[in-house]
């Protein structure tokens, strides 16, 4: 799903276009005709030539970032020659854009952040169309502008839906992992409680409690005696949890009977 998402939007902006062999320069006019936004206008020579006149050349060195994830896109890029890698958050190459490719077309009409970074793999010759220049073309060609905006709206919605689906899947995966951790914690807690419930179990052996010096619990009188030195009535040999209505708990150990005040 992540690969499909990145392939769909290619930097939150457009498709990956065509792929060339890297041995020649692609004609920018031919690249523009491949852009989905301009499909309805690809036979309109005057419109295509006007966009070509607005293009600005740009060269990128190998391993240089063309755009970074999180940046707000304001330009569309046409690849005349060279190769660029679309990389994930952990710097893995998702796919490679080549001669005749493009990205960033949706950024011409919508303010949205790039969803991945693109790094030049080789020396790259590109042409850039800025949002400001594109708006000028749209004003000059109002009829073409209407169709372009409709296509941009549909493509933008597809990107939003894909992003929402990706976030929902990520949230579901995190919830599933959290449920496993919680279940393990509950099982561990249940196991500890069962151990403490056993006669002479951990924390109760010899009347002691965890963290108490010499195993002597607070408010305990050794050998079955009350704190004042007296032995409660019915204490000898008794293992009852309550004596004469008072709240006492009896701990049976190898040393005899101990009384613990609750």
mmCIF file of C-alpha atoms in Angstrom, residues 13-239:
data_model
loop_
_atom_site.group_PDB
_atom_site.id
_atom_site.type_symbol
_atom_site.label_atom_id
_atom_site.label_comp_id
_atom_site.label_asym_id
_atom_site.label_seq_id
_atom_site.Cartn_x
_atom_site.Cartn_y
_atom_site.Cartn_z
ATOM 1 C CA UNK A 13 2.212 16.072 -6.829
ATOM 2 C CA UNK A 14 1.778 13.798 -9.776
ATOM 3 C CA UNK A 15 2.632 10.632 -11.632
ATOM 4 C CA UNK A 16 6.010 9.300 -12.622
ATOM 5 C CA UNK A 17 5.388 9.788 -16.343
ATOM 6 C CA UNK A 18 7.219 7.897 -19.030
ATOM 7 C CA UNK A 19 10.649 6.300 -18.801
ATOM 8 C CA UNK A 20 13.440 6.868 -21.291
ATOM 9 C CA UNK A 21 16.824 5.236 -21.824
ATOM 10 C CA UNK A 22 18.852 8.126 -20.418
ATOM 11 C CA UNK A 23 20.891 8.573 -23.648
ATOM 12 C CA UNK A 24 19.226 11.730 -24.966
ATOM 13 C CA UNK A 25 17.361 14.847 -23.949
ATOM 14 C CA UNK A 26 13.592 14.613 -23.899
ATOM 15 C CA UNK A 27 11.646 17.364 -25.658
ATOM 16 C CA UNK A 28 9.858 19.353 -22.891
ATOM 17 C CA UNK A 29 6.779 19.789 -25.074
ATOM 18 C CA UNK A 30 6.457 16.004 -25.398
ATOM 19 C CA UNK A 31 6.829 15.578 -21.631
ATOM 20 C CA UNK A 32 4.096 18.148 -20.981
ATOM 21 C CA UNK A 33 1.704 16.157 -23.176
ATOM 22 C CA UNK A 34 2.187 13.149 -20.849
ATOM 23 C CA UNK A 35 1.131 15.094 -17.736
ATOM 24 C CA UNK A 36 -2.418 14.065 -16.700
ATOM 25 C CA UNK A 37 -3.406 17.677 -16.039
ATOM 26 C CA UNK A 38 -2.807 18.567 -19.677
ATOM 27 C CA UNK A 39 -4.313 15.512 -21.379
ATOM 28 C CA UNK A 40 -7.274 17.502 -22.670
ATOM 29 C CA UNK A 41 -4.936 20.131 -24.091
ATOM 30 C CA UNK A 42 -2.183 17.962 -25.573
ATOM 31 C CA UNK A 43 -3.314 18.784 -29.120
ATOM 32 C CA UNK A 44 -3.562 22.491 -28.393
ATOM 33 C CA UNK A 45 -0.232 23.650 -29.804
ATOM 34 C CA UNK A 46 -0.657 27.256 -28.694
ATOM 35 C CA UNK A 47 -1.331 26.228 -25.084
ATOM 36 C CA UNK A 48 1.566 23.740 -24.983
ATOM 37 C CA UNK A 49 3.995 26.270 -26.466
ATOM 38 C CA UNK A 50 2.935 28.856 -23.892
ATOM 39 C CA UNK A 51 3.816 26.469 -21.069
ATOM 40 C CA UNK A 52 7.147 25.627 -22.718
ATOM 41 C CA UNK A 53 8.005 29.340 -22.811
ATOM 42 C CA UNK A 54 7.481 29.465 -19.016
ATOM 43 C CA UNK A 55 9.840 26.574 -18.265
ATOM 44 C CA UNK A 56 13.130 27.248 -16.496
ATOM 45 C CA UNK A 57 16.107 24.899 -16.869
ATOM 46 C CA UNK A 58 17.626 23.339 -13.772
ATOM 47 C CA UNK A 59 20.556 20.984 -13.318
ATOM 48 C CA UNK A 60 21.050 18.671 -10.338
ATOM 49 C CA UNK A 61 24.175 16.881 -9.177
ATOM 50 C CA UNK A 62 24.190 13.207 -8.152
ATOM 51 C CA UNK A 63 22.989 12.557 -4.563
ATOM 52 C CA UNK A 64 21.454 16.029 -4.256
ATOM 53 C CA UNK A 65 17.905 16.489 -2.956
ATOM 54 C CA UNK A 66 15.525 17.939 -5.516
ATOM 55 C CA UNK A 67 12.642 18.127 -3.027
ATOM 56 C CA UNK A 68 12.271 16.979 0.575
ATOM 57 C CA UNK A 69 9.383 15.344 2.352
ATOM 58 C CA UNK A 70 7.245 17.836 4.278
ATOM 59 C CA UNK A 71 7.984 20.819 2.051
ATOM 60 C CA UNK A 72 5.053 22.636 0.477
ATOM 61 C CA UNK A 73 5.223 22.090 -3.271
ATOM 62 C CA UNK A 74 5.196 25.116 -5.572
ATOM 63 C CA UNK A 75 6.802 23.657 -8.717
ATOM 64 C CA UNK A 76 6.367 20.913 -11.304
ATOM 65 C CA UNK A 77 9.490 19.158 -12.596
ATOM 66 C CA UNK A 78 10.058 17.689 -16.076
ATOM 67 C CA UNK A 79 13.031 15.329 -16.462
ATOM 68 C CA UNK A 80 14.837 15.961 -19.735
ATOM 69 C CA UNK A 81 17.768 13.672 -18.941
ATOM 70 C CA UNK A 82 18.929 11.740 -15.886
ATOM 71 C CA UNK A 83 17.544 9.542 -13.127
ATOM 72 C CA UNK A 84 16.074 10.429 -9.730
ATOM 73 C CA UNK A 85 15.152 8.129 -6.854
ATOM 74 C CA UNK A 86 11.987 8.451 -4.794
ATOM 75 C CA UNK A 87 13.092 7.461 -1.284
ATOM 76 C CA UNK A 88 11.174 6.437 1.837
ATOM 77 C CA UNK A 89 11.659 7.671 5.408
ATOM 78 C CA UNK A 90 14.329 5.020 6.014
ATOM 79 C CA UNK A 91 16.190 6.037 2.813
ATOM 80 C CA UNK A 92 15.067 3.026 0.798
ATOM 81 C CA UNK A 93 14.590 3.573 -2.935
ATOM 82 C CA UNK A 94 10.905 3.064 -3.763
ATOM 83 C CA UNK A 95 11.275 3.586 -7.519
ATOM 84 C CA UNK A 96 13.278 5.608 -10.034
ATOM 85 C CA UNK A 97 12.144 8.422 -12.317
ATOM 86 C CA UNK A 98 13.914 8.631 -15.675
ATOM 87 C CA UNK A 99 14.028 10.621 -18.920
ATOM 88 C CA UNK A 100 10.592 11.890 -19.837
ATOM 89 C CA UNK A 101 9.295 11.550 -16.284
ATOM 90 C CA UNK A 102 7.671 14.319 -14.285
ATOM 91 C CA UNK A 103 6.415 15.087 -10.801
ATOM 92 C CA UNK A 104 4.786 17.978 -8.989
ATOM 93 C CA UNK A 105 1.867 18.754 -11.297
ATOM 94 C CA UNK A 106 -0.782 18.860 -8.530
ATOM 95 C CA UNK A 107 1.374 21.366 -6.641
ATOM 96 C CA UNK A 108 0.610 23.883 -9.391
ATOM 97 C CA UNK A 109 -3.009 24.141 -8.207
ATOM 98 C CA UNK A 110 -3.072 22.880 -4.613
ATOM 99 C CA UNK A 111 -1.003 23.806 -1.579
ATOM 100 C CA UNK A 112 0.133 20.448 -0.265
ATOM 101 C CA UNK A 113 3.226 18.990 1.325
ATOM 102 C CA UNK A 114 5.559 16.594 -0.425
ATOM 103 C CA UNK A 115 5.010 13.093 0.924
ATOM 104 C CA UNK A 116 8.444 11.723 0.017
ATOM 105 C CA UNK A 117 11.885 12.971 -0.880
ATOM 106 C CA UNK A 118 13.408 12.796 -4.361
ATOM 107 C CA UNK A 119 17.172 12.520 -4.777
ATOM 108 C CA UNK A 120 19.143 12.778 -8.006
ATOM 109 C CA UNK A 121 20.787 9.442 -8.818
ATOM 110 C CA UNK A 122 22.792 10.840 -11.735
ATOM 111 C CA UNK A 123 23.463 14.231 -13.272
ATOM 112 C CA UNK A 124 20.014 15.528 -14.222
ATOM 113 C CA UNK A 125 18.804 18.122 -16.671
ATOM 114 C CA UNK A 126 15.281 19.256 -15.818
ATOM 115 C CA UNK A 127 12.743 21.932 -16.600
ATOM 116 C CA UNK A 128 10.720 23.603 -13.859
ATOM 117 C CA UNK A 129 7.291 25.187 -14.083
ATOM 118 C CA UNK A 130 6.445 27.404 -11.112
ATOM 119 C CA UNK A 131 2.979 27.920 -9.703
ATOM 120 C CA UNK A 132 3.215 31.665 -10.361
ATOM 121 C CA UNK A 133 3.991 31.200 -14.068
ATOM 122 C CA UNK A 134 1.318 28.539 -14.435
ATOM 123 C CA UNK A 135 -1.329 30.876 -13.037
ATOM 124 C CA UNK A 136 -0.433 33.374 -15.756
ATOM 125 C CA UNK A 137 -0.962 30.713 -18.410
ATOM 126 C CA UNK A 138 -4.311 29.759 -16.878
ATOM 127 C CA UNK A 139 -5.506 33.364 -17.057
ATOM 128 C CA UNK A 140 -4.491 33.560 -20.689
ATOM 129 C CA UNK A 141 -6.347 30.340 -21.557
ATOM 130 C CA UNK A 142 -9.600 30.339 -19.526
ATOM 131 C CA UNK A 143 -11.253 27.562 -21.517
ATOM 132 C CA UNK A 144 -8.387 25.138 -20.979
ATOM 133 C CA UNK A 145 -8.169 26.283 -17.371
ATOM 134 C CA UNK A 146 -11.607 24.894 -16.539
ATOM 135 C CA UNK A 147 -10.784 21.353 -17.672
ATOM 136 C CA UNK A 148 -7.381 21.411 -15.960
ATOM 137 C CA UNK A 149 -8.936 22.407 -12.634
ATOM 138 C CA UNK A 150 -11.468 19.583 -12.831
ATOM 139 C CA UNK A 151 -8.717 17.025 -13.437
ATOM 140 C CA UNK A 152 -6.610 18.516 -10.637
ATOM 141 C CA UNK A 153 -9.532 18.318 -8.216
ATOM 142 C CA UNK A 154 -10.094 14.631 -8.976
ATOM 143 C CA UNK A 155 -6.397 13.765 -8.684
ATOM 144 C CA UNK A 156 -6.112 15.713 -5.454
ATOM 145 C CA UNK A 157 -9.036 13.799 -3.950
ATOM 146 C CA UNK A 158 -7.404 10.520 -4.949
ATOM 147 C CA UNK A 159 -4.267 11.570 -3.094
ATOM 148 C CA UNK A 160 -6.234 12.548 0.014
ATOM 149 C CA UNK A 161 -8.102 9.226 0.002
ATOM 150 C CA UNK A 162 -4.876 7.266 -0.415
ATOM 151 C CA UNK A 163 -3.262 9.156 2.458
ATOM 152 C CA UNK A 164 -6.284 8.551 4.692
ATOM 153 C CA UNK A 165 -6.229 4.835 3.882
ATOM 154 C CA UNK A 166 -2.521 4.656 4.662
ATOM 155 C CA UNK A 167 -2.996 6.404 8.031
ATOM 156 C CA UNK A 168 -5.880 4.094 8.949
ATOM 157 C CA UNK A 169 -3.797 1.039 8.154
ATOM 158 C CA UNK A 170 -0.890 2.413 10.195
ATOM 159 C CA UNK A 171 -3.218 3.139 13.145
ATOM 160 C CA UNK A 172 -4.657 -0.371 12.930
ATOM 161 C CA UNK A 173 -1.178 -1.899 12.982
ATOM 162 C CA UNK A 174 -0.235 0.166 16.046
ATOM 163 C CA UNK A 175 -3.436 -0.840 17.871
ATOM 164 C CA UNK A 176 -2.753 -4.492 17.110
ATOM 165 C CA UNK A 177 0.767 -4.231 18.519
ATOM 166 C CA UNK A 178 -0.561 -2.428 21.606
ATOM 167 C CA UNK A 179 -3.138 -5.181 22.191
ATOM 168 C CA UNK A 180 -0.421 -7.839 22.190
ATOM 169 C CA UNK A 181 1.653 -5.921 24.733
ATOM 170 C CA UNK A 182 -1.391 -5.365 26.969
ATOM 171 C CA UNK A 183 -2.324 -9.060 26.835
ATOM 172 C CA UNK A 184 1.198 -10.073 27.797
ATOM 173 C CA UNK A 185 1.162 -7.639 30.728
ATOM 174 C CA UNK A 186 -2.194 -9.019 31.963
ATOM 175 C CA UNK A 187 -0.931 -12.597 31.730
ATOM 176 C CA UNK A 188 2.181 -11.683 33.691
ATOM 177 C CA UNK A 189 0.093 -9.948 36.363
ATOM 178 C CA UNK A 190 -2.248 -12.953 36.624
ATOM 179 C CA UNK A 191 0.742 -15.255 37.018
ATOM 180 C CA UNK A 192 2.164 -13.124 39.843
ATOM 181 C CA UNK A 193 -1.191 -13.107 41.655
ATOM 182 C CA UNK A 194 -1.447 -16.880 41.398
ATOM 183 C CA UNK A 195 2.042 -17.265 42.838
ATOM 184 C CA UNK A 196 1.233 -15.037 45.791
ATOM 185 C CA UNK A 197 -1.958 -17.007 46.489
ATOM 186 C CA UNK A 198 -0.039 -20.249 47.005
ATOM 187 C CA UNK A 199 0.713 -21.323 50.622
ATOM 188 C CA UNK A 200 4.234 -20.157 51.394
ATOM 189 C CA UNK A 201 4.334 -18.403 48.055
ATOM 190 C CA UNK A 202 6.664 -15.568 47.108
ATOM 191 C CA UNK A 203 6.321 -12.632 49.443
ATOM 192 C CA UNK A 204 4.469 -14.733 52.109
ATOM 193 C CA UNK A 205 7.052 -17.383 52.962
ATOM 194 C CA UNK A 206 8.157 -17.028 56.593
ATOM 195 C CA UNK A 207 5.640 -14.220 56.952
ATOM 196 C CA UNK A 208 7.837 -11.872 54.969
ATOM 197 C CA UNK A 209 6.994 -9.321 52.298
ATOM 198 C CA UNK A 210 9.085 -8.150 49.424
ATOM 199 C CA UNK A 211 11.286 -5.234 50.377
ATOM 200 C CA UNK A 212 10.874 -5.787 54.139
ATOM 201 C CA UNK A 213 14.052 -6.367 56.221
ATOM 202 C CA UNK A 214 14.685 -9.934 57.428
ATOM 203 C CA UNK A 215 11.392 -11.050 55.921
ATOM 204 C CA UNK A 216 9.357 -9.497 58.752
ATOM 205 C CA UNK A 217 6.208 -7.723 57.568
ATOM 206 C CA UNK A 218 4.995 -4.536 59.177
ATOM 207 C CA UNK A 219 2.503 -4.937 62.065
ATOM 208 C CA UNK A 220 3.550 -8.543 62.486
ATOM 209 C CA UNK A 221 4.243 -10.275 65.810
ATOM 210 C CA UNK A 222 6.545 -13.343 65.479
ATOM 211 C CA UNK A 223 5.585 -16.823 66.589
ATOM 212 C CA UNK A 224 1.860 -16.137 66.739
ATOM 213 C CA UNK A 225 2.057 -13.302 69.319
ATOM 214 C CA UNK A 226 0.217 -9.990 69.060
ATOM 215 C CA UNK A 227 2.388 -6.833 69.059
ATOM 216 C CA UNK A 228 1.735 -6.508 72.819
ATOM 217 C CA UNK A 229 3.185 -9.983 73.437
ATOM 218 C CA UNK A 230 -0.131 -11.777 73.924
ATOM 219 C CA UNK A 231 -1.445 -14.619 71.848
ATOM 220 C CA UNK A 232 -4.975 -14.059 70.584
ATOM 221 C CA UNK A 233 -7.637 -16.470 71.647
ATOM 222 C CA UNK A 234 -7.827 -19.480 69.365
ATOM 223 C CA UNK A 235 -4.482 -18.647 67.739
ATOM 224 C CA UNK A 236 -2.696 -21.921 68.461
ATOM 225 C CA UNK A 237 -2.973 -24.254 65.493
ATOM 226 C CA UNK A 238 -5.500 -21.960 63.833
ATOM 227 C CA UNK A 239 -5.312 -20.996 60.199
#
